XYZ file of N, CA, C and O in Angstrom:
872
model
N 0.874 -1.234 0.034
C -0.028 0.015 0.004
C 0.857 1.222 -0.044
O 0.453 2.220 -0.617
N 2.123 1.203 0.821
C 2.771 2.327 0.901
C 4.135 2.276 -0.006
O 4.991 3.110 0.045
N 4.049 1.253 -0.914
C 5.251 1.108 -1.699
C 5.602 2.311 -2.501
O 6.815 2.634 -2.698
N 4.664 3.077 -3.003
C 5.008 4.299 -3.937
C 5.209 5.429 -3.096
O 5.382 6.550 -3.618
N 4.915 5.371 -1.687
C 5.008 6.554 -0.911
C 5.814 6.134 0.280
O 5.226 6.009 1.447
N 7.128 6.083 0.208
C 8.027 5.693 1.367
C 7.911 6.670 2.573
O 7.949 6.234 3.652
N 7.696 8.016 2.271
C 7.496 8.923 3.542
C 6.365 8.614 4.143
O 6.415 8.778 5.476
N 5.296 8.331 3.575
C 3.933 7.994 4.252
C 4.198 6.698 5.054
O 3.732 6.613 6.047
N 4.912 5.830 4.451
C 5.147 4.479 5.246
C 5.916 4.677 6.521
O 5.526 4.291 7.565
N 6.796 5.565 6.372
C 7.753 5.914 7.572
C 6.888 6.692 8.616
O 6.968 6.439 9.785
N 6.067 7.644 8.230
C 5.133 8.284 9.099
C 4.278 7.330 9.891
O 3.936 7.364 11.075
N 3.600 6.341 9.193
C 2.772 5.350 9.619
C 3.440 4.557 10.721
O 2.886 4.114 11.837
N 4.646 4.146 10.331
C 5.462 3.307 11.327
C 5.737 4.104 12.639
O 5.551 3.551 13.750
N 5.971 5.440 12.595
C 6.294 6.224 13.696
C 4.982 6.311 14.565
O 5.086 6.198 15.771
N 3.918 6.474 13.938
C 2.693 6.551 14.673
C 2.260 5.355 15.378
O 1.891 5.365 16.612
N 2.623 4.265 14.778
C 2.267 2.871 15.347
C 3.198 2.575 16.549
O 2.848 2.070 17.636
N 4.365 3.039 16.494
C 5.312 2.889 17.544
C 5.077 3.660 18.746
O 5.479 3.271 19.816
N 4.420 4.755 18.543
C 4.155 5.686 19.647
C 3.003 5.028 20.550
O 1.783 4.973 20.024
N 3.268 5.048 21.834
C 2.112 4.504 22.702
C 1.937 5.352 23.765
O 1.017 4.977 24.736
N 2.482 6.523 23.802
C 2.321 7.391 24.914
C 0.940 8.131 24.970
O 0.612 8.658 23.851
N 0.241 7.955 26.043
C -1.150 8.618 26.116
C -0.912 10.157 26.187
O -1.887 10.885 25.939
N 0.183 10.700 26.599
C 0.368 12.183 26.712
C 0.922 12.829 25.441
O 1.276 13.936 25.453
N 1.207 11.903 24.354
C 1.628 12.542 23.172
C 0.786 13.414 22.553
O -0.437 13.348 22.417
N 1.213 14.667 22.062
C 0.376 15.664 21.413
C 0.760 15.578 19.947
O 1.787 15.826 19.513
N -0.413 15.380 19.267
C -0.180 15.210 17.729
C -0.591 16.550 17.117
O -1.463 17.213 17.492
N 0.103 17.080 16.098
C -0.174 18.182 15.275
C 0.388 18.110 14.065
O 1.300 17.257 13.625
N -0.095 18.891 13.110
C 0.443 18.875 11.754
C 0.668 20.378 11.344
O -0.003 21.358 11.764
N 1.573 20.510 10.265
C 1.831 21.785 9.785
C 1.579 21.913 8.422
O 2.196 20.920 7.589
N 0.740 22.779 7.746
C 0.527 22.716 6.257
C 1.322 23.696 5.696
O 1.323 24.847 6.074
N 2.086 23.452 4.639
C 2.930 24.172 3.863
C 2.535 24.433 2.444
O 1.965 23.268 1.957
N 2.671 25.470 1.687
C 2.287 25.534 0.315
C 3.164 24.500 -0.330
O 4.293 24.185 -0.169
N 2.634 24.062 -1.677
C 3.271 23.147 -2.467
C 4.643 23.634 -2.946
O 5.661 23.005 -3.045
N 4.551 25.032 -3.365
C 5.763 25.679 -3.838
C 6.175 26.673 -2.827
O 6.065 27.906 -2.847
N 6.765 26.088 -1.635
C 7.073 26.996 -0.500
C 8.166 28.022 -0.772
O 8.295 28.897 0.054
N 9.018 27.773 -1.760
C 10.053 28.658 -2.082
C 9.619 29.842 -2.774
O 10.216 30.964 -2.728
N 8.216 30.010 -3.114
C 7.623 31.166 -3.745
C 6.717 31.913 -2.742
O 6.137 32.935 -3.130
N 6.630 31.444 -1.495
C 5.772 32.140 -0.553
C 6.301 32.191 0.689
O 7.007 31.268 1.317
N 6.173 33.285 1.497
C 6.682 33.537 2.857
C 5.614 33.427 3.721
O 4.495 33.840 3.584
N 5.847 32.581 4.853
C 4.842 32.342 5.856
C 4.941 33.480 6.932
O 5.949 33.638 7.618
N 4.010 34.381 6.923
C 4.105 35.576 7.638
C 3.472 35.370 9.021
O 2.811 34.402 9.330
N 3.687 36.336 9.994
C 3.038 36.027 11.360
C 1.632 36.188 11.254
O 1.062 35.513 12.031
N 1.123 36.940 10.296
C -0.466 36.941 10.182
C -1.022 35.577 9.811
O -1.925 35.263 10.471
N -0.277 34.939 8.959
C -0.781 33.581 8.520
C -0.696 32.584 9.651
O -1.549 31.786 9.895
N 0.381 32.626 10.378
C 0.744 31.715 11.467
C -0.093 32.146 12.800
O -0.565 31.264 13.375
N -0.302 33.420 12.983
C -0.935 33.782 14.180
C -2.471 34.157 14.118
O -3.123 34.446 15.122
N -3.058 34.079 12.958
C -4.507 34.384 12.847
C -4.788 35.877 12.705
O -4.088 36.654 12.096
N -5.851 36.415 13.404
C -6.329 37.755 13.214
C -5.838 38.609 14.330
O -6.565 39.561 14.764
N -4.582 38.523 14.770
C -4.138 39.361 15.887
C -3.143 40.469 15.464
O -2.594 41.227 16.306
N -2.737 40.413 14.212
C -1.779 41.531 13.878
C -2.103 42.086 12.371
O -1.143 42.378 11.681
N -3.368 42.351 12.304
C -3.820 42.923 11.033
C -3.283 44.565 10.804
O -2.901 44.811 9.846
N -3.153 45.139 11.987
C -2.752 46.503 11.958
C -3.348 47.387 10.859
O -2.645 48.158 10.104
N -4.778 47.364 10.682
C -5.321 48.227 9.725
C -5.586 49.503 10.316
O -6.201 49.847 11.267
N -5.018 50.706 9.548
C -5.172 51.969 10.023
C -6.546 52.435 9.607
O -7.106 52.214 8.558
N -7.285 52.962 10.629
C -8.643 53.524 10.535
C -8.667 55.023 10.596
O -9.810 55.430 10.766
N -7.532 55.669 10.570
C -7.615 57.177 10.615
C -7.851 57.740 9.223
O -7.145 57.688 8.364
N -8.975 58.559 9.140
C -9.369 59.234 7.782
C -8.387 60.274 7.555
O -8.541 60.919 6.498
N -7.632 60.792 8.504
C -6.729 61.821 8.235
C -5.302 61.381 7.860
O -4.655 62.005 7.012
N -4.860 60.159 8.384
C -3.568 59.650 8.037
C -3.763 58.896 6.686
O -2.712 58.730 5.950
N -4.853 58.379 6.244
C -5.254 57.785 5.093
C -6.299 58.602 4.284
O -6.752 59.497 4.815
N -6.589 58.075 3.152
C -7.823 58.579 2.548
C -9.110 58.136 3.297
O -9.172 57.030 3.917
N -10.249 58.830 3.338
C -11.365 58.406 4.034
C -11.810 57.140 3.429
O -12.485 56.331 4.231
N -11.644 56.881 2.193
C -12.106 55.556 1.524
C -11.404 54.327 2.232
O -11.995 53.381 2.426
N -10.026 54.599 2.246
C -9.310 53.471 2.854
C -9.718 53.278 4.364
O -9.813 52.105 4.879
N -9.769 54.365 5.016
C -10.098 54.337 6.496
C -11.506 53.622 6.664
O -11.560 52.697 7.586
N -12.481 53.912 5.929
C -13.797 53.182 6.000
C -13.679 51.866 5.588
O -14.301 51.000 6.341
N -12.898 51.457 4.573
C -12.856 50.089 4.131
C -12.211 49.243 5.313
O -12.601 48.196 5.651
N -11.114 49.735 5.949
C -10.500 49.080 6.932
C -11.351 48.893 8.310
O -11.478 47.997 8.826
N -12.077 50.048 8.437
C -12.983 50.036 9.568
C -14.168 49.050 9.488
O -14.511 48.357 10.375
N -14.516 48.931 8.147
C -15.718 47.941 7.916
C -15.214 46.460 8.149
O -15.891 45.562 8.675
N -14.049 46.232 7.684
C -13.389 44.904 7.872
C -13.327 44.515 9.331
O -13.573 43.552 9.809
N -12.706 45.560 10.091
C -12.542 45.216 11.564
C -13.820 45.109 12.218
O -13.971 44.295 13.117
N -14.925 45.876 11.939
C -16.162 45.844 12.625
C -16.815 44.480 12.318
O -17.554 43.980 13.106
N -16.653 44.113 11.128
C -17.299 42.737 10.675
C -16.612 41.621 11.498
O -17.159 40.603 11.721
N -15.342 41.683 11.789
C -14.656 40.781 12.596
C -15.116 40.783 13.953
O -15.345 39.838 14.644
N -15.254 42.027 14.578
C -15.715 42.357 15.903
C -17.122 41.848 16.091
O -17.382 41.265 17.242
N -17.957 41.826 15.118
C -19.438 41.408 15.325
C -19.492 39.895 15.365
O -20.649 39.427 15.501
N -18.444 39.272 15.044
C -18.582 37.703 15.262
C -18.440 37.453 16.858
O -17.531 37.861 17.550
N -19.510 36.885 17.351
C -19.679 36.588 18.698
C -18.515 36.014 19.276
O -18.029 36.098 20.422
N -17.931 34.992 18.546
C -16.824 34.191 19.011
C -15.432 34.963 18.941
O -14.436 34.162 19.272
N -15.406 35.996 18.583
C -13.935 36.728 18.432
C -13.844 37.609 19.780
O -12.885 37.296 20.535
N -14.486 38.731 19.809
C -14.368 39.554 21.092
C -15.889 39.793 21.592
O -16.752 39.921 20.830
N -15.938 39.743 22.927
C -17.318 40.016 23.421
C -17.660 41.515 23.446
O -16.824 42.252 24.197
N -18.544 41.874 22.893
C -18.945 43.373 22.969
C -20.431 43.406 23.212
O -21.336 42.529 22.925
N -21.029 44.699 23.561
C -22.410 44.912 23.685
C -23.084 44.914 22.383
O -24.319 45.069 22.362
N -22.371 44.971 21.236
C -22.963 45.158 19.922
C -23.232 43.870 19.329
O -24.122 43.808 18.219
N -22.676 42.664 19.843
C -22.743 41.456 19.033
C -24.166 40.975 18.728
O -24.445 40.457 17.605
N -24.912 41.027 19.870
C -26.296 40.485 19.563
C -27.278 41.171 18.840
O -28.325 41.072 18.524
N -26.882 42.613 18.727
C -27.837 43.587 18.129
C -27.446 43.885 16.664
O -28.329 44.018 15.772
N -26.120 44.117 16.388
C -25.774 44.403 15.085
C -24.895 43.274 14.336
O -24.138 42.630 15.091
N -25.302 42.939 13.052
C -24.700 41.826 12.585
C -23.840 42.046 11.428
O -23.135 41.153 10.930
N -23.836 43.210 10.781
C -23.029 43.386 9.653
C -22.550 44.871 9.603
O -23.292 45.781 9.864
N -21.438 45.183 8.982
C -21.018 46.557 8.724
C -20.787 46.776 7.271
O -20.319 45.786 6.565
N -21.102 47.858 6.705
C -20.931 48.088 5.303
C -20.485 49.653 5.179
O -20.888 50.453 5.995
N -19.834 50.032 3.975
C -19.609 51.297 3.639
C -20.706 51.854 2.691
O -21.014 51.164 1.679
N -21.289 52.880 2.949
C -22.395 53.348 2.070
C -22.332 54.903 2.201
O -22.540 55.478 3.243
N -22.354 55.525 1.016
C -22.323 57.000 0.793
C -21.414 57.740 1.780
O -21.733 58.657 2.537
N -20.082 57.256 1.850
C -19.140 57.884 2.680
C -19.230 57.681 4.223
O -18.692 58.473 4.897
N -20.106 56.854 4.545
C -20.191 56.435 5.905
C -20.079 54.918 6.178
O -20.242 54.138 5.293
N -19.834 54.735 7.459
C -19.807 53.132 7.899
C -21.206 52.934 8.547
O -21.627 53.664 9.332
N -21.914 51.876 8.032
C -23.219 51.605 8.542
C -23.144 50.407 9.301
O -22.666 49.290 8.830
N -23.620 50.216 10.638
C -23.631 48.941 11.291
C -25.203 48.824 11.391
O -25.875 49.516 11.822
N -25.551 47.496 10.575
C -27.004 47.453 10.515
C -27.555 46.628 11.513
O -27.040 45.478 11.909
N -28.605 47.078 12.078
C -29.431 46.370 13.192
C -30.066 45.199 12.782
O -30.519 45.057 11.613
N -29.955 44.012 13.493
C -30.325 42.696 12.976
C -31.821 42.672 12.641
O -32.217 41.882 11.762
N -32.770 43.548 13.208
C -34.032 43.573 12.823
C -34.373 44.295 11.608
O -35.591 44.330 11.295
N -33.463 44.905 11.018
C -33.705 45.749 9.829
C -32.827 45.208 8.655
O -32.805 45.947 7.560
N -32.089 44.160 8.739
C -31.241 43.688 7.744
C -32.127 43.320 6.555
O -33.099 42.594 6.682
N -31.800 43.796 5.359
C -32.470 43.346 4.108
C -33.616 44.286 3.650
O -34.151 44.194 2.670
N -33.817 45.350 4.426
C -34.849 46.354 4.027
C -34.358 47.378 2.999
O -35.094 48.097 2.557
N -32.959 47.457 2.905
C -32.462 48.333 1.846
C -32.445 49.682 2.208
O -32.471 50.098 3.357
N -32.303 50.592 1.068
C -32.306 51.945 1.321
C -33.275 52.694 0.440
O -34.083 52.053 -0.319
N -33.470 53.974 0.587
C -34.523 54.819 0.017
C -35.793 54.818 0.593
O -35.970 54.457 1.831
N -36.875 55.424 -0.226
C -38.009 55.794 0.502
C -38.890 54.458 0.869
O -39.348 54.541 2.073
N -38.870 53.506 0.019
C -39.653 52.350 0.511
C -38.963 51.603 1.779
O -39.628 51.029 2.546
N -37.642 51.735 1.679
C -37.000 51.061 2.908
C -37.319 51.878 4.050
O -37.507 51.181 5.131
N -37.441 53.115 4.030
C -37.796 53.993 5.265
C -39.186 53.585 5.696
O -39.335 53.535 6.971
N -40.055 53.336 4.674
C -41.448 52.951 5.128
C -41.480 51.665 5.863
O -42.122 51.287 6.835
N -40.637 50.593 5.299
C -40.495 49.383 5.805
C -39.966 49.460 7.226
O -40.327 48.631 8.105
N -38.840 50.285 7.375
C -38.214 50.247 8.720
C -39.161 51.035 9.730
O -39.229 50.578 10.872
N -40.185 51.875 9.244
C -41.135 52.451 10.153
C -42.005 51.439 10.643
O -42.465 51.411 11.837
N -42.513 50.662 9.745
C -43.525 49.540 10.112
C -42.839 48.639 11.083
O -43.443 48.136 12.072
N -41.544 48.184 10.695
C -40.977 47.198 11.651
C -40.741 47.801 12.920
O -40.744 47.181 14.042
N -40.399 49.180 13.107
C -40.155 49.910 14.233
C -41.404 49.762 15.109
O -41.409 49.646 16.343
N -42.532 50.103 14.567
C -43.857 50.036 15.184
C -44.109 48.645 15.720
O -44.615 48.431 16.908
N -43.831 47.655 14.926
C -44.089 46.271 15.455
C -43.170 45.910 16.587
O -43.570 45.143 17.572
N -41.945 46.451 16.541
C -41.099 46.264 17.791
C -41.613 46.935 18.949
O -41.550 46.423 20.111
N -42.287 48.154 18.835
C -42.711 48.894 19.957
C -43.846 48.183 20.667
O -43.918 48.186 21.906
N -44.740 47.561 19.858
C -45.821 46.835 20.563
C -45.451 45.385 21.128
O -46.348 44.956 21.719
N -44.256 45.071 20.892
C -43.821 43.875 21.480
C -43.394 44.075 22.971
O -43.550 43.209 23.834
N -42.932 45.304 23.302
C -42.494 45.666 24.598
C -41.601 46.723 24.709
O -41.209 47.343 23.609
N -41.067 47.202 25.823
C -40.253 48.345 26.077
C -38.982 48.173 25.286
O -38.160 47.223 25.580
N -38.713 49.198 24.370
C -37.392 49.132 23.672
C -36.918 47.886 23.154
O -35.800 47.450 23.457
N -37.721 47.263 22.473
C -37.646 45.763 21.940
C -36.259 45.579 21.088
O -35.821 44.582 21.012
N -35.833 46.704 20.514
C -34.720 46.696 19.718
C -33.374 46.658 20.471
O -32.279 46.590 19.821
N -33.273 46.790 21.669
C -32.112 46.945 22.594
C -31.918 45.628 23.405
O -32.741 44.787 23.400
N -30.708 45.488 23.853
C -30.430 44.428 24.602
C -31.227 44.266 25.942
O -31.845 43.250 26.237
N -31.410 45.467 26.600
C -32.269 45.388 27.807
C -33.742 45.009 27.532
O -34.380 44.349 28.218
N -34.222 45.549 26.309
C -35.667 45.295 25.915
C -35.790 43.892 25.659
O -36.875 43.300 26.087
N -34.848 43.278 24.896
C -35.076 41.829 24.641
C -35.123 41.009 25.903
O -35.847 40.121 26.028
N -34.265 41.319 26.873
C -34.215 40.620 28.186
C -35.417 40.831 28.941
O -35.918 39.861 29.495
N -36.025 42.011 28.946
C -37.332 42.290 29.673
C -38.367 41.532 28.884
O -39.194 40.846 29.692
N -38.525 41.392 27.680
C -39.476 40.612 27.053
C -39.378 39.185 27.199
O -40.350 38.536 27.445
N -38.102 38.681 27.233
C -37.985 37.271 27.477
C -38.387 36.941 28.901
O -38.887 35.849 29.092
N -38.305 37.790 29.833
C -38.572 37.412 31.259
C -40.086 37.769 31.481
O -40.794 36.921 32.190
N -40.709 38.779 30.961
C -42.065 39.210 31.147
C -43.168 38.782 30.163
O -44.236 38.921 30.398
N -42.539 38.532 28.999
C -43.589 38.466 27.887
C -43.712 39.619 27.219
O -43.531 40.721 27.603
N -44.411 39.564 25.985
C -44.742 40.839 25.182
C -45.857 41.563 25.845
O -46.759 40.987 26.443
N -45.720 42.878 25.671
C -46.682 43.824 26.253
C -46.748 45.058 25.476
O -45.916 45.937 25.437
N -47.786 45.230 24.631
C -47.965 46.366 23.962
C -48.041 47.603 24.742
O -47.542 48.732 24.353
N -48.781 47.673 25.814
C -48.975 48.792 26.789
C -47.578 49.286 27.321
O -47.188 50.481 27.169
N -46.881 48.294 27.761
C -45.438 48.682 28.298
C -44.568 49.312 27.208
O -43.724 50.194 27.430
N -44.646 48.749 25.975
C -43.990 49.294 24.904
C -44.228 50.631 24.489
O -43.354 51.506 24.293
N -45.530 50.960 24.430
C -46.010 52.313 24.036
C -45.628 53.275 25.194
O -45.111 54.442 25.001
N -45.805 52.924 26.430
C -45.482 53.780 27.570
C -44.000 54.080 27.551
O -43.519 55.120 27.761
N -43.131 53.022 27.256
C -41.699 53.199 27.273
C -41.338 54.131 26.086
O -40.416 54.945 26.219
N -42.018 53.942 24.954
C -41.660 54.906 23.851
C -41.852 56.283 24.166
O -41.037 57.173 23.891
N -43.005 56.549 24.779
C -43.287 58.019 25.166
C -42.309 58.450 26.121
O -41.799 59.693 26.031
N -42.068 57.707 27.141
C -40.952 58.223 28.072
C -39.622 58.340 27.567
O -38.908 59.366 27.861
N -39.207 57.627 26.538
C -37.954 57.789 25.845
C -37.999 58.975 25.031
O -36.991 59.778 24.993
N -39.011 59.286 24.264
C -39.160 60.451 23.480
C -39.189 61.782 24.166
O -38.866 62.825 23.793
N -39.797 61.735 25.528
C -39.789 62.809 26.286
C -38.426 62.964 27.233
O -38.487 63.888 28.071
N -37.557 62.093 26.960
C -36.284 62.131 27.716
C -36.540 61.833 29.130
O -35.757 62.329 29.952
N -37.577 61.046 29.442
C -37.701 60.750 30.803
C -37.003 59.334 31.105
O -36.647 59.020 32.319
N -36.781 58.637 30.056
C -36.036 57.406 30.189
C -34.846 57.381 29.239
O -34.916 57.994 28.189
N -33.703 56.589 29.566
C -32.547 56.689 28.724
C -32.886 55.628 27.524
O -33.417 54.644 27.793
N -32.515 56.061 26.395
C -32.621 55.396 25.306
C -31.363 54.523 24.841
O -30.310 54.954 25.217
N -31.664 53.452 24.190
C -30.595 52.650 23.753
C -29.562 53.313 22.806
O -28.441 53.241 22.840
N -30.200 54.151 22.090
C -29.463 54.906 21.055
C -28.436 55.968 21.767
O -27.364 56.126 21.254
N -28.634 56.258 22.963
C -27.762 57.046 23.749
C -26.507 56.333 24.231
O -25.363 56.851 24.331
N -26.532 54.978 24.309
C -25.557 54.139 24.633
C -24.655 53.611 23.636
O -23.508 53.287 23.920
N -25.358 53.643 22.395
C -24.522 53.019 21.390
C -23.193 53.502 20.998
O -22.183 52.843 20.765
N -23.089 54.765 20.865
C -21.663 55.426 20.649
C -20.666 54.909 21.734
O -19.443 54.620 21.284
N -21.053 54.886 22.974
C -20.089 54.271 23.952
C -19.659 52.833 23.671
O -18.651 52.450 23.817
N -20.784 52.129 23.275
C -20.430 50.673 22.948
C -19.558 50.516 21.720
O -18.768 49.652 21.652
N -19.764 51.342 20.852
C -18.819 51.447 19.546
C -17.417 51.804 19.892
O -16.419 51.157 19.555
N -17.249 52.735 20.785
C -15.974 53.163 21.258
C -15.230 52.042 21.963
O -14.109 51.668 21.667
N -16.052 51.344 22.791
C -15.478 50.222 23.591
C -15.022 49.131 22.626
O -13.928 48.479 22.775
N -15.824 48.875 21.738
C -15.521 47.830 20.639
C -14.138 48.101 19.937
O -13.306 47.329 19.692
N -14.085 49.450 19.624
C -12.876 49.805 18.799
C -11.659 49.824 19.744
O -10.483 49.441 19.246
N -11.842 50.214 21.100
C -10.717 49.947 21.950
C -10.247 48.527 21.961
O -9.027 48.287 22.067
N -11.115 47.576 21.981
C -10.653 46.230 22.072
C -10.080 45.732 20.768
O -9.198 44.880 20.786
N -10.567 46.214 19.671
C -9.915 45.882 18.432
C -8.528 46.400 18.227
O -7.633 45.788 17.743
N -8.353 47.623 18.866
C -6.914 48.163 18.857
C -6.115 47.352 19.849
O -4.904 47.171 19.498
N -6.488 46.900 20.956
C -5.845 46.140 21.852
C -5.471 44.829 21.348
O -4.331 44.258 21.549
N -6.266 44.284 20.360
C -5.940 43.130 19.719
C -5.071 43.161 18.436
O -4.829 42.230 17.787
N -4.774 44.425 18.166
C -3.959 44.838 17.081
C -4.603 44.624 15.726
O -3.953 44.346 14.504
N -5.887 44.434 15.646
C -6.702 44.486 14.458
C -6.660 45.821 13.694
O -6.430 45.882 12.522
N -6.754 46.776 14.523
C -6.794 48.183 13.936
C -5.664 49.019 14.598
O -5.163 48.676 15.722
N -5.199 50.092 13.949
C -4.315 51.200 14.487
C -4.976 52.499 14.349
O -5.863 52.665 13.413
N -4.328 53.532 14.924
C -4.708 54.926 14.690
C -6.286 55.233 14.938
O -6.904 55.912 14.144
N -6.751 54.639 15.915
C -8.128 54.926 16.387
C -8.185 56.059 17.262
O -7.610 56.136 18.435
N -8.738 57.255 16.840
C -8.960 58.460 17.467
C -10.409 58.865 17.519
O -11.000 59.073 16.428
N -10.956 58.977 18.624
C -12.373 59.211 18.765
C -12.759 60.623 18.113
O -13.870 60.664 17.559
N -11.915 61.489 18.004
C -12.175 62.909 17.430
C -12.252 62.855 16.054
O -12.523 63.830 15.317
N -11.800 61.652 15.378
C -11.771 61.701 13.998
C -13.063 60.928 13.390
O -13.182 60.777 12.231
N -14.100 60.631 14.264
C -15.182 59.918 13.799
C -16.553 60.541 14.515
O -16.444 60.821 15.792
N -17.463 60.674 13.759
C -18.862 61.076 14.306
C -19.729 59.924 14.429
O -19.807 59.255 13.348
N -20.198 59.561 15.684
C -20.872 58.335 15.782
C -22.403 58.778 16.151
O -22.510 59.401 17.168
N -23.327 58.089 15.471
C -24.651 58.545 15.699
C -25.638 57.276 15.304
O -25.135 56.393 14.688
N -26.759 57.396 15.642
C -27.787 56.278 15.156
C -28.729 56.972 14.348
O -29.054 58.145 14.355
N -29.204 56.043 13.404
C -30.475 56.720 12.578
C -31.815 56.828 13.345
O -31.979 56.149 14.314
N -32.446 57.800 12.919
C -33.707 58.127 13.607
C -34.665 56.862 13.519
O -35.405 56.467 14.593
N -34.750 56.224 12.395
C -35.612 55.082 12.226
C -34.695 53.895 11.888
O -33.881 53.866 10.985
N -34.827 52.782 12.664
C -34.025 51.595 12.277
C -32.885 51.235 13.133
O -32.330 50.156 13.067
N -32.462 52.217 14.087
C -31.406 51.900 15.027
C -29.942 51.566 14.330
O -29.116 50.977 15.064
N -29.792 51.852 13.045
C -28.536 51.541 12.475
C -27.628 52.594 13.077
O -27.874 53.723 13.415
N -26.377 52.215 13.105
C -25.143 53.026 13.579
C -24.552 53.752 12.382
O -24.228 52.989 11.380
N -24.366 55.070 12.446
C -23.600 55.648 11.318
C -22.256 56.230 11.909
O -22.222 56.938 12.927
N -21.198 55.926 11.287
C -19.896 56.617 11.545
C -19.314 57.362 10.453
O -19.104 56.758 9.302
N -19.224 58.542 10.655
C -18.737 59.441 9.599
C -17.408 60.038 9.772
O -17.120 60.470 10.949
N -16.422 59.990 8.948
C -15.118 60.594 9.069
C -15.083 62.054 9.300
O -15.923 62.817 8.694
N -14.391 62.516 10.317
C -14.197 63.941 10.583
C -12.837 64.380 10.262
O -11.927 63.936 10.814
N -12.680 65.201 9.233
C -11.420 65.387 8.534
C -10.672 66.579 9.127
O -9.487 66.780 9.046
N -11.433 67.405 10.040
C -10.849 68.600 10.624
C -11.468 68.719 12.033
O -12.561 68.481 12.245
N -10.543 69.304 12.852
C -10.943 69.489 14.163
C -11.882 70.732 14.193
O -11.485 71.790 13.648
N -13.043 70.546 14.968
C -13.983 71.778 14.915
C -13.772 72.592 16.065
O -14.285 73.595 16.248
N -12.826 72.235 16.982
C -12.505 73.062 18.231
C -13.601 72.860 19.275
O -14.619 72.126 19.080
N -13.257 73.372 20.328
C -14.289 73.248 21.379
C -15.147 74.420 21.729
O -14.842 75.483 21.177
């Protein structure tokens, strides 16, 4: 069986001869033409040294946005880093000179007038499910107490009158925290809070990040 593959026969004999329960088996995969390719730390170490610059002042805004979108899509994977955004936002994209983090309840509704109508209808349906149903806290409340249209409407009025804190008010801080963690993981570099405007859409709870190219002063 191994006559035509002496190296495979030798490996099989070594494996049979080993009887230690503590032996650790591992394999290393190399390119077929390894003399033409260099194995970098990135390939060997995974996603911990990408060092993508997200400064719109050190790079062009287009490059900064592209790198930021890549980094945020990595961050939104629940199994990579734990953030407050993981369960709510599922995808990042660049659109019209901004980075959009799309809320999971509004994915697929698109852009434009009809999309706005669809998001409004979806927002109303979320409201009658319970208090702030599009947020982490709202999801947890509904899971514990069940759906409640009355509580949802009362909560909406309270939020719009600034009597209750809105999830939208917390999102910029969650985004900052996520970017801090990405920088600590060396996924990104050149993260400066004053170079980005972070806000949420009025309808749909999507996050918008816009490059700030000049300091506006205090």
